[in-house]
Tab-separated table of C-alpha atoms in Angstrom:
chain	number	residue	atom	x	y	z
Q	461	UNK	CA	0.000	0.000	0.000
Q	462	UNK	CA	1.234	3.286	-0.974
Q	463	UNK	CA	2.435	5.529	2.213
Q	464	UNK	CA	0.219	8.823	3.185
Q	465	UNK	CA	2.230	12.024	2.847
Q	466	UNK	CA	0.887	14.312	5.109
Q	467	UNK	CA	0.503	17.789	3.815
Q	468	UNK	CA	2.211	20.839	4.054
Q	469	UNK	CA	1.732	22.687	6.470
Q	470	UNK	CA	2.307	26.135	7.149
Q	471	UNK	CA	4.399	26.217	10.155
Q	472	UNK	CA	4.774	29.182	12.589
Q	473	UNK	CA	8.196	28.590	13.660
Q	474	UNK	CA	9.867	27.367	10.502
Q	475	UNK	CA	11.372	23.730	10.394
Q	476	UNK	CA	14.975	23.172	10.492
Q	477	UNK	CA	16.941	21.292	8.792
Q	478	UNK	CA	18.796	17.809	10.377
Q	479	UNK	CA	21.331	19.597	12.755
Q	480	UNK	CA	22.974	16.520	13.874
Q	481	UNK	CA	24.988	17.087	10.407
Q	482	UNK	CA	25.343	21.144	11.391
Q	483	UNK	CA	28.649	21.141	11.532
Q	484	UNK	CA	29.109	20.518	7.833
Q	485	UNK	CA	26.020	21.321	6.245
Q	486	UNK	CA	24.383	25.146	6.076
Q	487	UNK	CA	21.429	24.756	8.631
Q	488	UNK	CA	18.848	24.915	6.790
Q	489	UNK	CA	15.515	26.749	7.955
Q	490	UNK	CA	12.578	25.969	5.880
Q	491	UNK	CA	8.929	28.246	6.396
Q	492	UNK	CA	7.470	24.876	5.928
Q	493	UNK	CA	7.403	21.496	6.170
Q	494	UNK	CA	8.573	20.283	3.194
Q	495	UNK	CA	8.383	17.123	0.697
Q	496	UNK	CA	10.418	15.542	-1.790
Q	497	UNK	CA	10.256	12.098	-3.816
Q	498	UNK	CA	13.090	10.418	-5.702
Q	499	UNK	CA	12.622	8.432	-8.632
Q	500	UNK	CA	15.687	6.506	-9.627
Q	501	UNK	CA	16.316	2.807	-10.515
Q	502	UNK	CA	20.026	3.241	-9.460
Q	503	UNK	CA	20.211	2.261	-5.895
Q	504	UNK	CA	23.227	4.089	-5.081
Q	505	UNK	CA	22.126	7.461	-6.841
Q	506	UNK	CA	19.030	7.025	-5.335
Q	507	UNK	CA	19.869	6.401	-1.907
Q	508	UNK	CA	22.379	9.873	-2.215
Q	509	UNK	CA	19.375	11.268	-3.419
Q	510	UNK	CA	17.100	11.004	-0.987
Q	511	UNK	CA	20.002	11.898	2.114
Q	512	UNK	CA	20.929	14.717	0.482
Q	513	UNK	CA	17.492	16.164	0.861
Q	514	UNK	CA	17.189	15.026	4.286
Q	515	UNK	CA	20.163	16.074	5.497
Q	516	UNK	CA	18.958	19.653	3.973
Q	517	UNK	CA	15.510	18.966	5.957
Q	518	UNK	CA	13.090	17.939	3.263
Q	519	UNK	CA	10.851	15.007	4.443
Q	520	UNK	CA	12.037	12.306	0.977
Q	521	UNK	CA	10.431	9.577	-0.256
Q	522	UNK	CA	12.421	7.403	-2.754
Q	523	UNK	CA	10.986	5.150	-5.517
Q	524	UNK	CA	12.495	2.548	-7.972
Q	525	UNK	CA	10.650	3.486	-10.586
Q	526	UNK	CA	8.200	5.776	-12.969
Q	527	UNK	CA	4.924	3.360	-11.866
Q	528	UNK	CA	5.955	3.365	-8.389
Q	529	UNK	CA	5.701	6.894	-8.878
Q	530	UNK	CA	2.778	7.399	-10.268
Q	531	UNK	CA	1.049	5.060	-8.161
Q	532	UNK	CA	2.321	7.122	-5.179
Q	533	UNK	CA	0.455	10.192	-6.500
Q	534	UNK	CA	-2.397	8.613	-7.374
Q	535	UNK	CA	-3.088	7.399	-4.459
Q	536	UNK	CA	-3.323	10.852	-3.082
Q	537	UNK	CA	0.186	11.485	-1.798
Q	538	UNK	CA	1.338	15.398	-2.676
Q	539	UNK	CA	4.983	15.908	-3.167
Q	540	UNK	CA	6.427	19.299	-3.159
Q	541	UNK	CA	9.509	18.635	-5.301
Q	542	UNK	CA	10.271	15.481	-7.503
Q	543	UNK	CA	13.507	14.496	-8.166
Q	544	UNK	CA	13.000	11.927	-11.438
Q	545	UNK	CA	15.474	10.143	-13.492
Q	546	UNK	CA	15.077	10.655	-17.124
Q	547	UNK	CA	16.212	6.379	-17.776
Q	548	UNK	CA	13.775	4.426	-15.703
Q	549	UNK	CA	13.260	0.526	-16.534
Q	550	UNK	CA	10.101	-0.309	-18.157
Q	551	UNK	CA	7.745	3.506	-17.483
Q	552	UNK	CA	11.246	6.159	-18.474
Q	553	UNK	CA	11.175	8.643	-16.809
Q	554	UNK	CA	9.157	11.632	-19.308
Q	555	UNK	CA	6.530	8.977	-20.103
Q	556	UNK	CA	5.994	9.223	-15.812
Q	557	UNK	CA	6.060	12.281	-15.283
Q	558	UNK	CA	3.313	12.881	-18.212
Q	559	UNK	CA	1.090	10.899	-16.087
Q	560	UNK	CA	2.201	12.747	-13.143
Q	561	UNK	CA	1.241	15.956	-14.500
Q	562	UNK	CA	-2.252	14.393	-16.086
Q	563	UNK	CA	-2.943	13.610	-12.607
Q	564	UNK	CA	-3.068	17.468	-11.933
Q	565	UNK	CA	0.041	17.689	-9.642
Q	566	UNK	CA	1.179	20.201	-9.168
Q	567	UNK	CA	5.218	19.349	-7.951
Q	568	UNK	CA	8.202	20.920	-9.159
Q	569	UNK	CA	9.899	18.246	-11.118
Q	570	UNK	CA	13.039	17.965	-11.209
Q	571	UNK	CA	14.683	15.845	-13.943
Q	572	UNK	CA	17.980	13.987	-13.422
Q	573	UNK	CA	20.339	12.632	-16.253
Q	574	UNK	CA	23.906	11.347	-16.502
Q	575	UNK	CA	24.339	12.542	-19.518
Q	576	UNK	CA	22.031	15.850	-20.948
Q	577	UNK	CA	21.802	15.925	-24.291
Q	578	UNK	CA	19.340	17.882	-26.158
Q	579	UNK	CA	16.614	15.744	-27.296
Q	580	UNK	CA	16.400	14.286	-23.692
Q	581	UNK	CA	16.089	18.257	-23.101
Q	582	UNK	CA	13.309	18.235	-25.304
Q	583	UNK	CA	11.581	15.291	-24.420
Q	584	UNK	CA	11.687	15.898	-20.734
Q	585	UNK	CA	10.729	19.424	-21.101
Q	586	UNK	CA	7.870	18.394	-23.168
Q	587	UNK	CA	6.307	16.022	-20.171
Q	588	UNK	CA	6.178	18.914	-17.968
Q	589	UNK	CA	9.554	19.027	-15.816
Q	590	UNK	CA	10.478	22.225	-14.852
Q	591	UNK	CA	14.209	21.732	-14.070
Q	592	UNK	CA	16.536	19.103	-15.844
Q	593	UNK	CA	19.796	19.006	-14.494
Q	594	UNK	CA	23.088	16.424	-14.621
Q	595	UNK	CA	23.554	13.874	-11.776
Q	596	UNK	CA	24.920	13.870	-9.207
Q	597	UNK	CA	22.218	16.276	-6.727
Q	598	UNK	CA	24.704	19.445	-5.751
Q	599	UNK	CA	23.715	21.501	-2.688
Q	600	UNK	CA	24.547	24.575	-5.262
Q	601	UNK	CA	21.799	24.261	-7.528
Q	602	UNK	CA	18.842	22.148	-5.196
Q	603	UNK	CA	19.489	24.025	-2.380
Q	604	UNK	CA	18.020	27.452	-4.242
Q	605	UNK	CA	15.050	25.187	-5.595
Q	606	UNK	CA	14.148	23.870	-2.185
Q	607	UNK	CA	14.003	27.406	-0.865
Q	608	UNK	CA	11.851	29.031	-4.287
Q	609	UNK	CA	9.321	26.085	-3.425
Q	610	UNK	CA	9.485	27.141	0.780
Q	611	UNK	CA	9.106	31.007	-0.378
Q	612	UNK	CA	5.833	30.121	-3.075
Q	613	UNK	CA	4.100	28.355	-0.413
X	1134	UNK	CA	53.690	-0.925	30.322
X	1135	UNK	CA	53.911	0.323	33.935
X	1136	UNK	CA	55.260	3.509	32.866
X	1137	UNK	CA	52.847	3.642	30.120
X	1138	UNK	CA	49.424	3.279	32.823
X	1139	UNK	CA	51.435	5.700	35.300
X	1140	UNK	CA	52.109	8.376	32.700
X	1141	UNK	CA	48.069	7.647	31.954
X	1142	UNK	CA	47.128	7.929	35.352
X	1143	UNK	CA	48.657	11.615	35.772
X	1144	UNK	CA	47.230	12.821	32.511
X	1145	UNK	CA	43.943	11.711	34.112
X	1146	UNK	CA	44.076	13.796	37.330
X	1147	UNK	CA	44.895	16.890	35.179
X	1148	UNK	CA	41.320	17.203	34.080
X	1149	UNK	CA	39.536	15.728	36.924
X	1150	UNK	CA	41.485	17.998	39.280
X	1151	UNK	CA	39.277	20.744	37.695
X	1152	UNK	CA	36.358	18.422	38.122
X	1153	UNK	CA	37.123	17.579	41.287
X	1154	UNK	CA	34.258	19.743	43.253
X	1155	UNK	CA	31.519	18.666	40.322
X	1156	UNK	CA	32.069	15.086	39.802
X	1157	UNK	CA	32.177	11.809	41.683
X	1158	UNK	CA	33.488	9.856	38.827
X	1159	UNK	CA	36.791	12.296	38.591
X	1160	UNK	CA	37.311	11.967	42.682
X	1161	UNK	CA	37.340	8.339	42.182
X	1162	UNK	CA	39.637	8.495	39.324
X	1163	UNK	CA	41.701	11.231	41.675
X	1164	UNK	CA	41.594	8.401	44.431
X	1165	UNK	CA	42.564	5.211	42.239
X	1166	UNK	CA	45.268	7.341	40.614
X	1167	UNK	CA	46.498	7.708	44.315
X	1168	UNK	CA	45.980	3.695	45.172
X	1169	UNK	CA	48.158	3.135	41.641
X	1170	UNK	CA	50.910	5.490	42.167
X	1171	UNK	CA	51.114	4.634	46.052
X	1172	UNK	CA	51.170	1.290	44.868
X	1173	UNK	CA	48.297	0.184	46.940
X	1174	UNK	CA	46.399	-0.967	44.185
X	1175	UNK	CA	46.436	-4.307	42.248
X	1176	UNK	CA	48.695	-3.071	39.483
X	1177	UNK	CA	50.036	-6.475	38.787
X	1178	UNK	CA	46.617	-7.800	37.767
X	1179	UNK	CA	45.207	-4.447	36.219
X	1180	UNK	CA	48.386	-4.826	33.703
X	1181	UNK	CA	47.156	-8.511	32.717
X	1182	UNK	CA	43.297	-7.170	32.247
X	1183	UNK	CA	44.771	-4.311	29.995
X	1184	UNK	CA	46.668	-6.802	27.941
X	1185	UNK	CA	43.911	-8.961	27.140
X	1186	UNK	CA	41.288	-6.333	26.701
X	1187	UNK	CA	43.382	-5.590	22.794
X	1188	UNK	CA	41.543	-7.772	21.017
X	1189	UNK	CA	38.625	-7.588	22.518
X	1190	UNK	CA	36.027	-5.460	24.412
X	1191	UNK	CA	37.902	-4.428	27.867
X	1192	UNK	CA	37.606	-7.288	30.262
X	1193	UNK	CA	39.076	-6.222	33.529
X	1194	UNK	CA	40.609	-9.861	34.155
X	1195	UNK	CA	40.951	-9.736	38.298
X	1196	UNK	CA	40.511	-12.157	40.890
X	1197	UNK	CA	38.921	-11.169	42.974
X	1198	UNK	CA	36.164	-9.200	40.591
X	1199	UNK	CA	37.100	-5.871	40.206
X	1200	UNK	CA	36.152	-2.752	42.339
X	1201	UNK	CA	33.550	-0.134	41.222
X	1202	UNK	CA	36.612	2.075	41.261
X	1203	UNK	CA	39.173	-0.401	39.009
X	1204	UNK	CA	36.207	-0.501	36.489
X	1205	UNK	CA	36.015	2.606	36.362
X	1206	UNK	CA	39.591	3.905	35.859
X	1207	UNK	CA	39.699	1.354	33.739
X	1208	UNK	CA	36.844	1.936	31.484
X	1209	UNK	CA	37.925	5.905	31.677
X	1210	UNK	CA	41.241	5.480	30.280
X	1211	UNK	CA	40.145	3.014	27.617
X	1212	UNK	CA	37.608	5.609	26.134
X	1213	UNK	CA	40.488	8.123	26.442
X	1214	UNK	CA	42.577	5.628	23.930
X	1215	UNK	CA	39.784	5.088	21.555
X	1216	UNK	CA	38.896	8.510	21.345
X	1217	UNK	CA	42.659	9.516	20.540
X	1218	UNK	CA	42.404	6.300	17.759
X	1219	UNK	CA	39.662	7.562	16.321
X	1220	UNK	CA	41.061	10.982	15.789
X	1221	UNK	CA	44.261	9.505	14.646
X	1222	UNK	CA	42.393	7.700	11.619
X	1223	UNK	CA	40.127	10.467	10.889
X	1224	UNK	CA	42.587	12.244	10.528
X	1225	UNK	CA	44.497	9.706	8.205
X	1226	UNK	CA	41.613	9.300	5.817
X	1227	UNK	CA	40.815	13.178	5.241
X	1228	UNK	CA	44.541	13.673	4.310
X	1229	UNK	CA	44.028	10.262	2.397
X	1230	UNK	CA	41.063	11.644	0.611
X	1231	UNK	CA	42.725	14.923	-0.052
X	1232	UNK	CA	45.645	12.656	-1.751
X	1233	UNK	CA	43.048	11.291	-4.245
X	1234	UNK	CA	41.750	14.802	-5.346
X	1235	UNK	CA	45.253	16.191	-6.071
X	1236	UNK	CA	45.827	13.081	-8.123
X	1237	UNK	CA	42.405	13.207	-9.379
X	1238	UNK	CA	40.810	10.544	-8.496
X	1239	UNK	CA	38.137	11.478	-6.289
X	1240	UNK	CA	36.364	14.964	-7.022
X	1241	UNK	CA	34.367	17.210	-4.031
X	1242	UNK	CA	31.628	14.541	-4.659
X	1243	UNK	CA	33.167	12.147	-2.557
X	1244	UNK	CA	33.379	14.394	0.009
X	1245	UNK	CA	29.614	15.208	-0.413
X	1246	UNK	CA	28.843	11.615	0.832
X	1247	UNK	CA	31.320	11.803	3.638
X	1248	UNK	CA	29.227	14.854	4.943
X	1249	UNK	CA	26.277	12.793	5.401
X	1250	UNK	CA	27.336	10.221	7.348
X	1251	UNK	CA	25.839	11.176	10.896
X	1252	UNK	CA	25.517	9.437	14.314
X	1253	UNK	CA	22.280	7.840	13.061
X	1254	UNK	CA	24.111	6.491	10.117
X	1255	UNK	CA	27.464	6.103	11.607
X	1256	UNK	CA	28.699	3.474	8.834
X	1257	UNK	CA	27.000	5.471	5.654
X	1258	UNK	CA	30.819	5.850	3.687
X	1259	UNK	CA	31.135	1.696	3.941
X	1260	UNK	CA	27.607	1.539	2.569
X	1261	UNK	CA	28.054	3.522	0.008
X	1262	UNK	CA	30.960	2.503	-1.252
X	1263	UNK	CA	29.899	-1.303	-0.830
X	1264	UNK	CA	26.846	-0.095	-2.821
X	1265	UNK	CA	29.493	1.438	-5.531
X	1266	UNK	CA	31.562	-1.125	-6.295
X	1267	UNK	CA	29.085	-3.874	-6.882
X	1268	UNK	CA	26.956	-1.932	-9.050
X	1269	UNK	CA	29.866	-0.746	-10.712
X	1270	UNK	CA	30.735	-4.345	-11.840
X	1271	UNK	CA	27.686	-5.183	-12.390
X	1272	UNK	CA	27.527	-2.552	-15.333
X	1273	UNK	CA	30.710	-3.248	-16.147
X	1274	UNK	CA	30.692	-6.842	-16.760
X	1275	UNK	CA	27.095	-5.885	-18.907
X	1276	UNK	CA	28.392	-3.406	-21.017
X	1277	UNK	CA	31.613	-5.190	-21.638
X	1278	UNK	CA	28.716	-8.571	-22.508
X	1279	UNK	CA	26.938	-6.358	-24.978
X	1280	UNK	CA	30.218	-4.563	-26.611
X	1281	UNK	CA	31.280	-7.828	-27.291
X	1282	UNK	CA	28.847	-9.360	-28.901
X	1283	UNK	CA	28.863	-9.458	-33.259
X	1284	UNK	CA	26.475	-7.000	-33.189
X	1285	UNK	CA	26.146	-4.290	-30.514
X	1286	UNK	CA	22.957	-3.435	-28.498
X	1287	UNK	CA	23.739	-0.041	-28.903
X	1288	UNK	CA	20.715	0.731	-26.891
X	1289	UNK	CA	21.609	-1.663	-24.360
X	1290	UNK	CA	25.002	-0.242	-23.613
X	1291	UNK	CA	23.967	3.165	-23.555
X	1292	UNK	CA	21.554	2.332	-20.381
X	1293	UNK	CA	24.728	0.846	-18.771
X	1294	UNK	CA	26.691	3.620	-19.519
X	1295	UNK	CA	24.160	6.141	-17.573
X	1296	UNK	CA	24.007	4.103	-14.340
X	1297	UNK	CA	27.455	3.864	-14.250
X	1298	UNK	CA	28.198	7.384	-14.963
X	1299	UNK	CA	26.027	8.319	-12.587
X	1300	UNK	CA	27.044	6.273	-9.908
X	1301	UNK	CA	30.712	7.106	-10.506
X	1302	UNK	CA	29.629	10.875	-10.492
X	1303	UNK	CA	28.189	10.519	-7.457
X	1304	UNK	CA	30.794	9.183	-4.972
X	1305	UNK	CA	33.361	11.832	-6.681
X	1306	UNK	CA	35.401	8.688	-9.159
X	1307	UNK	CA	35.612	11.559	-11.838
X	1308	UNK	CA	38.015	9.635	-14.295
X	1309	UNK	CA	35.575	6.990	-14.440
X	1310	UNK	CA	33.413	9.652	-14.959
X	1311	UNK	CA	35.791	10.748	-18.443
X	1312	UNK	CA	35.881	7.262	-19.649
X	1313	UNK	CA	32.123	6.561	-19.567
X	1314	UNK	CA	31.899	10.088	-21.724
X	1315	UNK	CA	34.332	8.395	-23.786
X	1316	UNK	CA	32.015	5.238	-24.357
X	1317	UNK	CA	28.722	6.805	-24.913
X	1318	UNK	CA	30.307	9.030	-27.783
X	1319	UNK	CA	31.937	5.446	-29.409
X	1320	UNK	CA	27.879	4.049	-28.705
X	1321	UNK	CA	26.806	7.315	-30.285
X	1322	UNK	CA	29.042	6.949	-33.557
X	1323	UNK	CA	28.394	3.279	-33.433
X	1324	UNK	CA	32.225	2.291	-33.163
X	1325	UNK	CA	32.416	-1.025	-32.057
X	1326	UNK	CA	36.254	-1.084	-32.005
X	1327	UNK	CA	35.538	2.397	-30.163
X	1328	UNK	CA	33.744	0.998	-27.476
X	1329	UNK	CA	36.059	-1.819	-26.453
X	1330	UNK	CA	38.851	0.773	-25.887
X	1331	UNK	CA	36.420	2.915	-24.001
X	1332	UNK	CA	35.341	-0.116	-21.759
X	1333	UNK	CA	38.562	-1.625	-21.102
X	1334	UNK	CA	39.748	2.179	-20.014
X	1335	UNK	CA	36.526	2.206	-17.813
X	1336	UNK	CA	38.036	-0.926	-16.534
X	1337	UNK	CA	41.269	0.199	-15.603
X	1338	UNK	CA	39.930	3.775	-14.209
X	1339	UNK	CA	37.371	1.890	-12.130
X	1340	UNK	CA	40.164	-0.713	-10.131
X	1341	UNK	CA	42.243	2.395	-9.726
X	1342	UNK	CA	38.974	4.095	-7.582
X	1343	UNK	CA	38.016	1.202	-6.107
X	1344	UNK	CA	41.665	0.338	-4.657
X	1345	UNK	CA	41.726	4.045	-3.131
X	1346	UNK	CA	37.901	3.850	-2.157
X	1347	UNK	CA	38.893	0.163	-0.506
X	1348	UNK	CA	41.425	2.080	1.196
X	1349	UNK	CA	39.246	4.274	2.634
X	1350	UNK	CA	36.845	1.611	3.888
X	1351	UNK	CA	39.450	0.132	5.571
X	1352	UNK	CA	40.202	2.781	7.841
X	1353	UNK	CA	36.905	3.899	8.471
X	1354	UNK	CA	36.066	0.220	9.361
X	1355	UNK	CA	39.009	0.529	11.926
X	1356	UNK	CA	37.642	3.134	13.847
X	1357	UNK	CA	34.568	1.175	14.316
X	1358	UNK	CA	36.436	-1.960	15.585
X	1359	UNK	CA	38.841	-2.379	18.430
X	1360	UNK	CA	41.510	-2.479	15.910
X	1361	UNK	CA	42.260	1.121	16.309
X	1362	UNK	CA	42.759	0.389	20.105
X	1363	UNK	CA	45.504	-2.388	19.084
X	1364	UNK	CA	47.623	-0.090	17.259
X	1365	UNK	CA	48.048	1.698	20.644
X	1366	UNK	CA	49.258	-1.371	22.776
C-alpha cells in the first residue's frame, strides 16, 4: 500500500533542517514542512538522493521506478519537489512524469540525467519538468530550488 | 607498560582535578590514581586485564572481581585511547582523501557523501561505497557482454553507460566519470572497435577508484572496531 504524505503545512516557527549534520552542512531553515520524492532505478544514486534532501531537511520519499511513482500520486500522496530520473526501466522517466502531471500535480519536477543531451532536453521538457539538471544532486543548484518552493508556499 | 598506565594515570588527574568539586566519577579516578601510584592498588593484575582487553572489548581480568573504582579507571582510560584512535584515523583518511583529489581521483563529490554520514548512520561511507563497487561491476561486466557481442545493443550499452556514470559521479570517481563520456560518444558513432577501448579504459579507471575507495573503507572500518585500540598497545 502506498504511504500517506501528510501535507504541508504552514508552520509558525519554521522547520529546520537535520542539525545533527550542522557542523558541515548550512542549517537549513525551511517556512514549511517540506516534501520531496526520488525516482531513480540506481540504488546508489538514489539512496544519495534522498540523504541529500534530508540532510537539507526535506521530508524524501524514494521510488524505484516511474509506476511506483505514479502510483504514489495517485493514491493521493502530494509531493512538493520530484527528483525523477530521465532512464527508468520499463515507465522512463518523461513517459511518468506525463502521467504525473495528467494527474493534476502540481510538484516541481526535477529531472535527473547522466548525460544531458538535447533531445532528452526536449523530451523531458515536453512532459512537464520544470528543471533538468546532470547527476549527481549538488547543494549549489537544489538548495536554491528547495528554498523558491518554501518562499511560493 | 607500567610507565605507560602511570604516565596515563597523571594525565587523568589533570582534568579531573578541575572536576574535582563537580564530579564523583573524577574523585574516584583522583583516588585510584592515588591507590596506583602509592602502589596500593592491584597493578600487577590491572596490567594482565589491559593486555587482554586488545583484542577484545575491555575485560578487567581480576581475581577477585574488580572494584567499582578499578572498572572505572579502567573503562575511563580506555575511552580516552579510543577517542585519541579515532582521531588519529580520521585524521588519516581526510589527508588520504585529499591525496586522491590532487591526483584526481576522487572529485568534491566524494566528500559530499562523507558529509552525510551522521551518528544515526554512523557506517554510511562503507555503505556507500559497498553499494558502488558492486553496481559498478555489475555494469561493467554488462556493457563489456553487450560490446562484445557481433552486433552491438547499442541501446543496451547506452543504459549501462548512464548508471554507471552516474554512480561514478556521485561518490566523486571523476576519471571513471571521463571514460564513460568516452564510451557513450563510441555508442553514439556506433564504433564497435571504439567501445572496447572505451570499456577496457573504464576498466582500468574503475580498479584504480576502487583500490583508493577500498582504502578508505578500511580505515573507516578501523575506527569502528577495536583495531584502532591495538595499534596503541
Amino acid at each position: 500500500m502506498a504511504p500517506t504524505i501528510e501535507s504541508v503545512n504552514q508552520g509558525n516557527g519554521g522547520f529546520e533542517g537535520n542539525n545533527k549534520r550542522s557542523d558541515r552542512f548550512v542549517k537549513a531553515t525551511w517556512k514549511n514542512k517540506l516534501t520531496a520524492l526520488v525516482v531513480d532505478n540506481g540504488e546508489l544514486c538514489r539512496v544519495l538522493e534522498r540523504e541529500n534532501l534530508r540532510a537539507y531537511g526535506v521530508e524524501t520519499v524514494a521510488v524505484e521506478t516511474g509506476e511506483a511513482a505514479v502510483e504514489l500520486i495517485a493514491s493521493g500522496s502530494t509531493f512538493n519537489l520530484i527528483f525523477i530520473d530521465m532512464y527508468l526501466p520499463t515507465m522512463s522517466g518523461p513517459e511518468a512524469v506525463r502521467q504525473i502531471r495528467a494527474m493534476g500535480a502540481r510538484s516541481k519536477i526535477i529531472g535527473l540525467t547522466a548525460f544531458i543531451t538535447e533531445k532528452d532536453e526536449q523530451d523531458f521538457f515536453a512532459a512537464g519538468i520544470d528543471e533538468f539538471f546532470e547527476k549527481p544532486l549538488d547543494p549549489d543548484w537544489f538548495v536554491p530550488i528547495i528554498r523558491e518552493v518554501d518562499n511560493q508556499i | 607498560m607500567r610507565k605507560f598506565l602511570l604516565t596515563v594515570a597523571w594525565l587523568r588527574m589533570l582534568p579531573s582535578l578541575r572536576q574535582i568539586f563537580s564530579s564523583l566519577g573524577a574523585l574516584m579516578d583522583i583516588g585510584y590514581a592515588f591507590v596506583v601510584l602509592t602502589g596500593v592498588g592491584r597493578m600487577d593484575l590491572i596490567v594482565k586485564g589491559w593486555q587482554d582487553f586488545g583484542s577484545r572489548k575491555p575485560v578487567l581480568n581480576l581475581t577477585p572481581s574488580p572494584s567499582k573504582l578499578e572498572y572505572i579507571f579502567f573503562h575511563n582510560v580506555f575511552s580516552q585511547g579510543k577517542k585519541m584512535a579515532e582521531t588519529d584515523v580520521k585524521q588519516q583518511i581526510k589527508d588520504y582523501v585529499q591525496t586522491m583529489h590532487e591526483q584526481g581521483i576522487l572529485d568534491h563529490n566524494f566528500e559530499n557523501v562523507q558529509n552525510l554520514q551522521c551518528q544515526e548512520n554512523p557506517h554510511f561511507v562503507l555503505e556507500i561505497i559497498d553499494m558502488f563497487c558492486r553496481d559498478a561491476e555489475i555494469c561493467i561486466a554488462e556493457m563489456a557482454k553487450y560490446v562484445d557481442e557481433p552486433v552491438v545493443d547499442y541501446a543496451k550499452v547506452t543504459g549501462f553507460i548512464h548508471q554507471l556514470k552516474g554512480s561514478s559521479s556521485s561518490v566523486g570517481g571523476c576519471r571513471i566519470v571521463v571514460a564513460c563520456r568516452e564510451l557513450r560518444k563510441a555508442t553514439e558513432n556506433k564504433m564497435k572497435e571504439g567501445c572496447l577501448e572505451a570499456c577496457n579504459k573504464i576498466k582500468r579507471e574503475y580498479f584504480v577508484v576502487r583500490d583508493n575507495l577500498n582504502a578508505i573503507a578500511k580505515m573507516e572500518r578501523s575506527i569502528h572496531t577495536d583495531d584502532a585500540m591495538a595499534g596503541i598497545f
